[in-house]
Coordinates of C-alpha atoms (C1' of nucleotides) and ligand atoms in Angstrom, one line a residue:
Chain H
X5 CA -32.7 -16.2 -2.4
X6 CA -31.8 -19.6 -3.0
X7 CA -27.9 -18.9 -3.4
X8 CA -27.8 -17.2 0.0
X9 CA -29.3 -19.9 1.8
X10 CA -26.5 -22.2 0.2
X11 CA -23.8 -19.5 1.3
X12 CA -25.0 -19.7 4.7
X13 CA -25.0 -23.4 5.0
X14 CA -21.7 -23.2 3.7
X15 CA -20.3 -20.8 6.0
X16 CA -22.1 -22.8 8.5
X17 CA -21.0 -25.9 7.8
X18 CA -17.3 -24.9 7.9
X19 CA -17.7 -23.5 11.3
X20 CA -17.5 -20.0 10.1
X21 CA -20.9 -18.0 11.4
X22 CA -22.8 -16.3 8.4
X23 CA -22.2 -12.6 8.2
X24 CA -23.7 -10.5 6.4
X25 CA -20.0 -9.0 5.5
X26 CA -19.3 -12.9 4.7
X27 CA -22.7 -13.5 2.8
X28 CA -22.0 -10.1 0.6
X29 CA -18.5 -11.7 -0.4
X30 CA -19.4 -15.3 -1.1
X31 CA -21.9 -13.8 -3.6
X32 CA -19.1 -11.8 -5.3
X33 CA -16.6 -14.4 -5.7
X34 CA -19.2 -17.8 -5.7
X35 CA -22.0 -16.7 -7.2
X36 CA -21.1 -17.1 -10.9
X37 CA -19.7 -20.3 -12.3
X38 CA -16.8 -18.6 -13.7
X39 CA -13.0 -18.5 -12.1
X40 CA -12.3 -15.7 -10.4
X41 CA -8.7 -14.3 -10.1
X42 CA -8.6 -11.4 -7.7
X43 CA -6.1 -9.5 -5.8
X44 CA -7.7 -7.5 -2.3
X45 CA -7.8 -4.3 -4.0
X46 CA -9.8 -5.5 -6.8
X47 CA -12.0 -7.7 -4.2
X48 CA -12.4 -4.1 -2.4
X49 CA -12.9 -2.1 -5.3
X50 CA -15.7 -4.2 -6.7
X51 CA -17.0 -4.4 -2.8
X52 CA -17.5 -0.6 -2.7
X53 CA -19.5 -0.6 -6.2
X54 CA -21.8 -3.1 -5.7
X55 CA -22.6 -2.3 -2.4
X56 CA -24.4 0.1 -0.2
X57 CA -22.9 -0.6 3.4
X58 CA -19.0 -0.9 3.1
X59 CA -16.9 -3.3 4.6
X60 CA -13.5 -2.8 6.5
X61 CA -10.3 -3.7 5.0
X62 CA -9.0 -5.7 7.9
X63 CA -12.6 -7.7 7.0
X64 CA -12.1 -8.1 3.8
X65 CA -7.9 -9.6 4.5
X66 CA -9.6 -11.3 7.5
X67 CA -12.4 -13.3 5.3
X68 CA -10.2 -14.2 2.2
X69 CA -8.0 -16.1 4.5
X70 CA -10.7 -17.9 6.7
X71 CA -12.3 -18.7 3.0
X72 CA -8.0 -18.9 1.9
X73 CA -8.0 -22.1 5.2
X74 CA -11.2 -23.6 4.6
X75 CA -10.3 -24.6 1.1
X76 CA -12.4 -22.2 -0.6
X77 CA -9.8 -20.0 -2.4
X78 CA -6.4 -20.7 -3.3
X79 CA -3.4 -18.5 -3.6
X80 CA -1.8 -17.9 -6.8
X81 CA 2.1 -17.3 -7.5
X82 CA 3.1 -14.7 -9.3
X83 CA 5.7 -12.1 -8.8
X84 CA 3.6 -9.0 -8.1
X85 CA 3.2 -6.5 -5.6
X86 CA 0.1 -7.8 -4.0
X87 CA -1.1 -11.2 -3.5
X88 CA -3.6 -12.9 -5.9
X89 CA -6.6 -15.4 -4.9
X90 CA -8.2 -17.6 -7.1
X91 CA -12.0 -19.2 -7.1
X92 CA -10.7 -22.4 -9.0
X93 CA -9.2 -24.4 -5.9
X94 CA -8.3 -27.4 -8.6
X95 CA -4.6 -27.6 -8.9
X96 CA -4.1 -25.9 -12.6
X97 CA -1.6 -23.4 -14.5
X98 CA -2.2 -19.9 -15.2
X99 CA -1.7 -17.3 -18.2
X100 CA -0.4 -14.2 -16.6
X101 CA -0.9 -11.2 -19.0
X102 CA 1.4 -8.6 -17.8
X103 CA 0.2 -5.6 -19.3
X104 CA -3.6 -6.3 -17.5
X105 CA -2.2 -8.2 -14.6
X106 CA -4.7 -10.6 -14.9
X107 CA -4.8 -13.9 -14.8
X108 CA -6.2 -16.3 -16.9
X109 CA -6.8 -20.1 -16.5
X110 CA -5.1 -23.1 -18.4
X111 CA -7.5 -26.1 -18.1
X112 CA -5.8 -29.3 -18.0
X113 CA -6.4 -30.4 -21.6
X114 CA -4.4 -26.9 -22.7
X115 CA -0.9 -28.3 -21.1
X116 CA 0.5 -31.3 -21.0
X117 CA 1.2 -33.4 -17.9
X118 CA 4.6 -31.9 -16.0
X119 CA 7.2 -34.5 -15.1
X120 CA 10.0 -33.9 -13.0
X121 CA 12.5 -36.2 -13.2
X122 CA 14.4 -35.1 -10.2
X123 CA 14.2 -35.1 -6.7
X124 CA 15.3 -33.6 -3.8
X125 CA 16.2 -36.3 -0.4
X126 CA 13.6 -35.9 2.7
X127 CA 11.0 -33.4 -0.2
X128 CA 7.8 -34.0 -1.5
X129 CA 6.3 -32.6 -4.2
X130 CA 3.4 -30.2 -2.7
X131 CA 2.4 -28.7 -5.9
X132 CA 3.5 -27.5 -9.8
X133 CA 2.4 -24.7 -11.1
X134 CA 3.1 -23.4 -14.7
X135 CA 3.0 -19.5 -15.0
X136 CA 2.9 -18.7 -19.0
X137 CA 3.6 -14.8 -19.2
X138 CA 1.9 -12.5 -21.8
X139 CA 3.1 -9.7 -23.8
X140 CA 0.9 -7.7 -26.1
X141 CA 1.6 -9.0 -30.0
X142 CA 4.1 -6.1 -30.7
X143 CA 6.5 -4.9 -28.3
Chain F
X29 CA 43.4 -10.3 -9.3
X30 CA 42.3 -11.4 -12.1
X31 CA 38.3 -11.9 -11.5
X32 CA 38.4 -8.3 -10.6
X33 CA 39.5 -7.0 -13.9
X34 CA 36.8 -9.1 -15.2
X35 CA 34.2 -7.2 -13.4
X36 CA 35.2 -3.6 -14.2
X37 CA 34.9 -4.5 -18.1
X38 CA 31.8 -6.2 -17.8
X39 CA 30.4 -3.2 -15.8
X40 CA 32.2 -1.0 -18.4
X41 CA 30.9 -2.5 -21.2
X42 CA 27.3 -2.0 -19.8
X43 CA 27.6 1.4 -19.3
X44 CA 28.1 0.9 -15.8
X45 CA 31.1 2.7 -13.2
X46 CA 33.0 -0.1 -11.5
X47 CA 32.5 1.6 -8.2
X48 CA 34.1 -0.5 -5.2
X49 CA 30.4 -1.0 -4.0
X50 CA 29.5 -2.5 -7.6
X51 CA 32.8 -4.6 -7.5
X52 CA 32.3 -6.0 -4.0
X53 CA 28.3 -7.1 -5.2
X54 CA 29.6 -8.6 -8.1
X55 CA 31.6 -10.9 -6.6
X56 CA 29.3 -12.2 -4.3
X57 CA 26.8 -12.7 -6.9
X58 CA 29.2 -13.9 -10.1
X59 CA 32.3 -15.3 -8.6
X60 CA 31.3 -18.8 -7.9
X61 CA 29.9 -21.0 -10.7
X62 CA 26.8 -22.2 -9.1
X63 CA 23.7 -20.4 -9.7
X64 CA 22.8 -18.1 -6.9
X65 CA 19.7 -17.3 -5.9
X66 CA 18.5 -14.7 -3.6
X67 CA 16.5 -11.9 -2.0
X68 CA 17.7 -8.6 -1.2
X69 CA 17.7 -9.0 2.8
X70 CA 19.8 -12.4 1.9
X71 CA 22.5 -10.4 -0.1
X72 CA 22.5 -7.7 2.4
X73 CA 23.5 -10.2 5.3
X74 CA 26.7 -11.5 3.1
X75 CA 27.9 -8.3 2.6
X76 CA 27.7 -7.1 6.2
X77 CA 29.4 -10.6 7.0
X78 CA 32.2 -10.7 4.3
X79 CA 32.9 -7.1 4.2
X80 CA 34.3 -4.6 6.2
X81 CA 32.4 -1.8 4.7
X82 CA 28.8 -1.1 4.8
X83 CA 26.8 -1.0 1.7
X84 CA 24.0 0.9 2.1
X85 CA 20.3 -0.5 1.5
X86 CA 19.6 2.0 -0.8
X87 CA 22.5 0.9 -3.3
X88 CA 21.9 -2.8 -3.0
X89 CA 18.5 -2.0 -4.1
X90 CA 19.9 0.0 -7.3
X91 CA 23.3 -2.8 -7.7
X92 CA 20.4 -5.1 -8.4
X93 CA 17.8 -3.6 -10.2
X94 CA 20.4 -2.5 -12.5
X95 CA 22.0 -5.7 -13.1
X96 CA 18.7 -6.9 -13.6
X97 CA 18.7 -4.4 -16.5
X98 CA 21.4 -5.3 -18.0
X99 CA 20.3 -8.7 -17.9
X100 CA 22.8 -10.0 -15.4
X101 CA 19.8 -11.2 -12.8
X102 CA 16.7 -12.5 -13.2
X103 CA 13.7 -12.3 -10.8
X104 CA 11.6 -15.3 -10.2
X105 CA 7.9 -15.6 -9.6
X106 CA 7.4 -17.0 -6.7
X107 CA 4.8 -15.8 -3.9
X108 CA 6.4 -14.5 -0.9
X109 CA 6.6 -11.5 0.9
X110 CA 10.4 -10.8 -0.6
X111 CA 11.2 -10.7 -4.2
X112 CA 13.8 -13.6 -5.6
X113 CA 16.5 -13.4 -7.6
X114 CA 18.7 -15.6 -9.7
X115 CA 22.3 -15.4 -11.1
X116 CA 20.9 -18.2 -13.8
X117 CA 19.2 -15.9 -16.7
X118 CA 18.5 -18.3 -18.3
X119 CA 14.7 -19.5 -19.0
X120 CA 14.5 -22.5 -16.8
X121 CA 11.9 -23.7 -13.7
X122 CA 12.7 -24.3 -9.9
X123 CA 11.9 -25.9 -7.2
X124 CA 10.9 -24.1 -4.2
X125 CA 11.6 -25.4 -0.7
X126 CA 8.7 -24.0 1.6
X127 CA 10.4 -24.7 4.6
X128 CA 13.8 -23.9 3.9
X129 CA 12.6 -20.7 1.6
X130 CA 15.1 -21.4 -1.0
X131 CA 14.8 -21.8 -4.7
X132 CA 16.3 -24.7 -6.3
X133 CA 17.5 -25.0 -10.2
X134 CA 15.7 -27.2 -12.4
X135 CA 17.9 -28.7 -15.8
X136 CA 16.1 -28.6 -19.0
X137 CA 16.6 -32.3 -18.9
X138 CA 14.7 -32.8 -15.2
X139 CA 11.1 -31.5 -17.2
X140 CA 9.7 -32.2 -20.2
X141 CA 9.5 -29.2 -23.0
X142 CA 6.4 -27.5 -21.9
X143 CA 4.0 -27.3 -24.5
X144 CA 1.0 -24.7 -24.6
X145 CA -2.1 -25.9 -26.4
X146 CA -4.3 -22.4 -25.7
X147 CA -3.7 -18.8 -27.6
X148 CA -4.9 -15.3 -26.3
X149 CA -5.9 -13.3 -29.4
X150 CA -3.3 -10.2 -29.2
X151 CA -0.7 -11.3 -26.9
X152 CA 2.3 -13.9 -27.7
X153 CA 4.0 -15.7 -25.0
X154 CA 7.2 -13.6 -23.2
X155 CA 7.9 -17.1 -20.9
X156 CA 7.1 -20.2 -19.1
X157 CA 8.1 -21.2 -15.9
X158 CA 7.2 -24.0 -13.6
X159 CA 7.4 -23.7 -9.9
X160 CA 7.5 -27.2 -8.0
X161 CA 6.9 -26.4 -4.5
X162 CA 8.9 -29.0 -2.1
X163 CA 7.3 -30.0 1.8
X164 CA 8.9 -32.0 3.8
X165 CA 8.0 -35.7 3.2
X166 CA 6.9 -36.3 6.7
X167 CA 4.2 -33.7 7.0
Chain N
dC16 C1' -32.8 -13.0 28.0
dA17 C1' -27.8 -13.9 29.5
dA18 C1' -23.5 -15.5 28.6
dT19 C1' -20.0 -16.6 25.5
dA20 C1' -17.3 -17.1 21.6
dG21 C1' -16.7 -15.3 17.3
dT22 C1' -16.5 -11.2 14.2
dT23 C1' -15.9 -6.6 12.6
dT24 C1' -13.6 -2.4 12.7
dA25 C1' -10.5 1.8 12.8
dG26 C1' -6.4 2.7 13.3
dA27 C1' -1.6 1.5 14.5
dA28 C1' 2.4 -1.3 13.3
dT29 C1' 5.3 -3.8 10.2
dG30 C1' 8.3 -4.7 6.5
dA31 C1' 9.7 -4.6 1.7
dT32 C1' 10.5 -1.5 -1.6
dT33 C1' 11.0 3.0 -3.8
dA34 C1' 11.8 8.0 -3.9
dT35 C1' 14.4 12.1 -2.6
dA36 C1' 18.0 15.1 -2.4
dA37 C1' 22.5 16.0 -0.8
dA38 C1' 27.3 14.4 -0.7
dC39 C1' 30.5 11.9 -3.2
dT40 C1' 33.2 9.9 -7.2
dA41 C1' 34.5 8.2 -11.8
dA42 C1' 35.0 9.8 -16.4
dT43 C1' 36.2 13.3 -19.6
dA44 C1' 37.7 17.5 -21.4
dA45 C1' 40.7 21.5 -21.1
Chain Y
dT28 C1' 46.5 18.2 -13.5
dT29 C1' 42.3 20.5 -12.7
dA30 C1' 37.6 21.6 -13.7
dT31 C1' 33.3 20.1 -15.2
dT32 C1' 29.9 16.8 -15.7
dA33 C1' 27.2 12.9 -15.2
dG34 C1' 26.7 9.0 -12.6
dT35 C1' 26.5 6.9 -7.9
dT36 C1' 26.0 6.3 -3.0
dT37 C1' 23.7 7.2 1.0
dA38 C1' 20.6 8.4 4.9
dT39 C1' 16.3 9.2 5.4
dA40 C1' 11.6 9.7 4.3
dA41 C1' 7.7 8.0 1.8
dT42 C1' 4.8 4.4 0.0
dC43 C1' 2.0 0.5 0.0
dA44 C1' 0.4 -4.1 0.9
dT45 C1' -0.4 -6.6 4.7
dT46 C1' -0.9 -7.8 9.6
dC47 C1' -1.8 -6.6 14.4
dT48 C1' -4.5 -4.7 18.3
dA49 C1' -8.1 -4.0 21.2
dA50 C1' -12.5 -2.3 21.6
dA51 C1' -17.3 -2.5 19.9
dC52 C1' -20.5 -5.5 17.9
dT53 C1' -23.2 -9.8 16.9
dA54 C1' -24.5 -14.7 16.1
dT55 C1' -25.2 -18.7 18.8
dT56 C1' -26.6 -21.4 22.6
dG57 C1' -28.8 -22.5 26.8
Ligands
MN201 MN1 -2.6 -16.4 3.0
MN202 MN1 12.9 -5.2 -10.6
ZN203 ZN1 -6.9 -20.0 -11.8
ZN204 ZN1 17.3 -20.4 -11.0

DNA sequence: CAATAGTTTAGAATGATTATAAACTAATAA
DNA sequence: TTATTAGTTTATAATCATTCTAAACTATTG
């Protein structure tokens, strides 16, 4: 297990101690090379299939936000009744399709650069964040 | 009172009863020029302080979701643990102070037209929005 | 191994929002 | 006007995502 040991040292190297609980989740959300846009229930639901020993909720809240502070997931804006994390950390805009609630990622060639022209006294810009919403074809 | 009158036939002509509670929301959402912007806990606070009467929780709820209906409010997507609104229906981006939780109105002039380069086979494009999140500049 | 700090967990608590159902009221017809 | 109806308000309960709590458990270190 080559990944694992990676996992570890990562977890390790952030100061978080390797758990098995913590292992089992970085190989659901790091272990493909894809971007993954996940609320907790989908994080839980795909948890409970792909594994034998279950994990607590208040584990799986607890370890998306020590992953959430150590840079390792980012949370996404949408208006929505529960909170969405995101594997790509990279500062990027989003597809929201409404009828899946899923997100989908804009890469940086797909939108032009964003310039605001106006500013607000004693505010920095932290981030900008395009949300494109999605209907099916007809409606 | 002239602004009054006003109300009751735009809530008549939407099919809605002027009802005093109706009347009283209304003005605290439309009688001002500027765009408002707000949650439901926010709007509950200025009626308790500008009103003698109580509006119950329960019917600001329904005041809103039904004047978001009729197209006289807008929610905006922004991540919190409260849903925004906006008196602005119009298809335009914000700012969002983090500190100060407020939304602020972007002009069409302060960003560039957005442009989307990427297509989902199926699904056509319902809006675009662009949230600028604001920090404090010392920070 | 022993001591410690960090982690997991079930379950309780919180807080925004929605649902319920009874009382109330605006609109309409008689 | 009055009666009838449909729409509205309201207190309260229910829901649901998320956070808190405190006790049990475990990785780390000496
Ligand atoms: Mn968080
Ligand atoms: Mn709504
Ligand atoms: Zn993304
Ligand atoms: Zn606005």
């Amino acid at each position: 297990m080559n990944l694992n040991t990676d996992f570890v040292d990562k977890l390790r190297n952030s100061g978080l101690r390797p758990t098995k609980q913590r292992l089992k989740i970085c190989e659901i959300l790091f272990d493909n090379d894809k971007t993954f846009h996940f609320s907790v229930k989908d994080l839980s639901k795909i948890i409970s299939q792909k594994l034998g020993e279950k994990i607590s909720l208040a584990t799986v809240y607890n370890t998306v936000h020590a992953f959430e502070k150590k840079g390792y997931l980012k949370e996404i804006s949408i208006n929505s009744n529960q909170t969405y994390f995101d594997t790509n950390t990279s500062s990027h805009h989003h597809f929201f399709d409404e009828k899946e609630k899923k997100l989908i990622d804009l890469k940086n060639e797909d939108v032009d650069p964003i310039n605001i022209k106006k500013t607000i006294p004693g505010k920095k810009i932290k981030s900008i964040e395009v949300l494109v919403k999605l209907d099916p074809d007809n409606y």
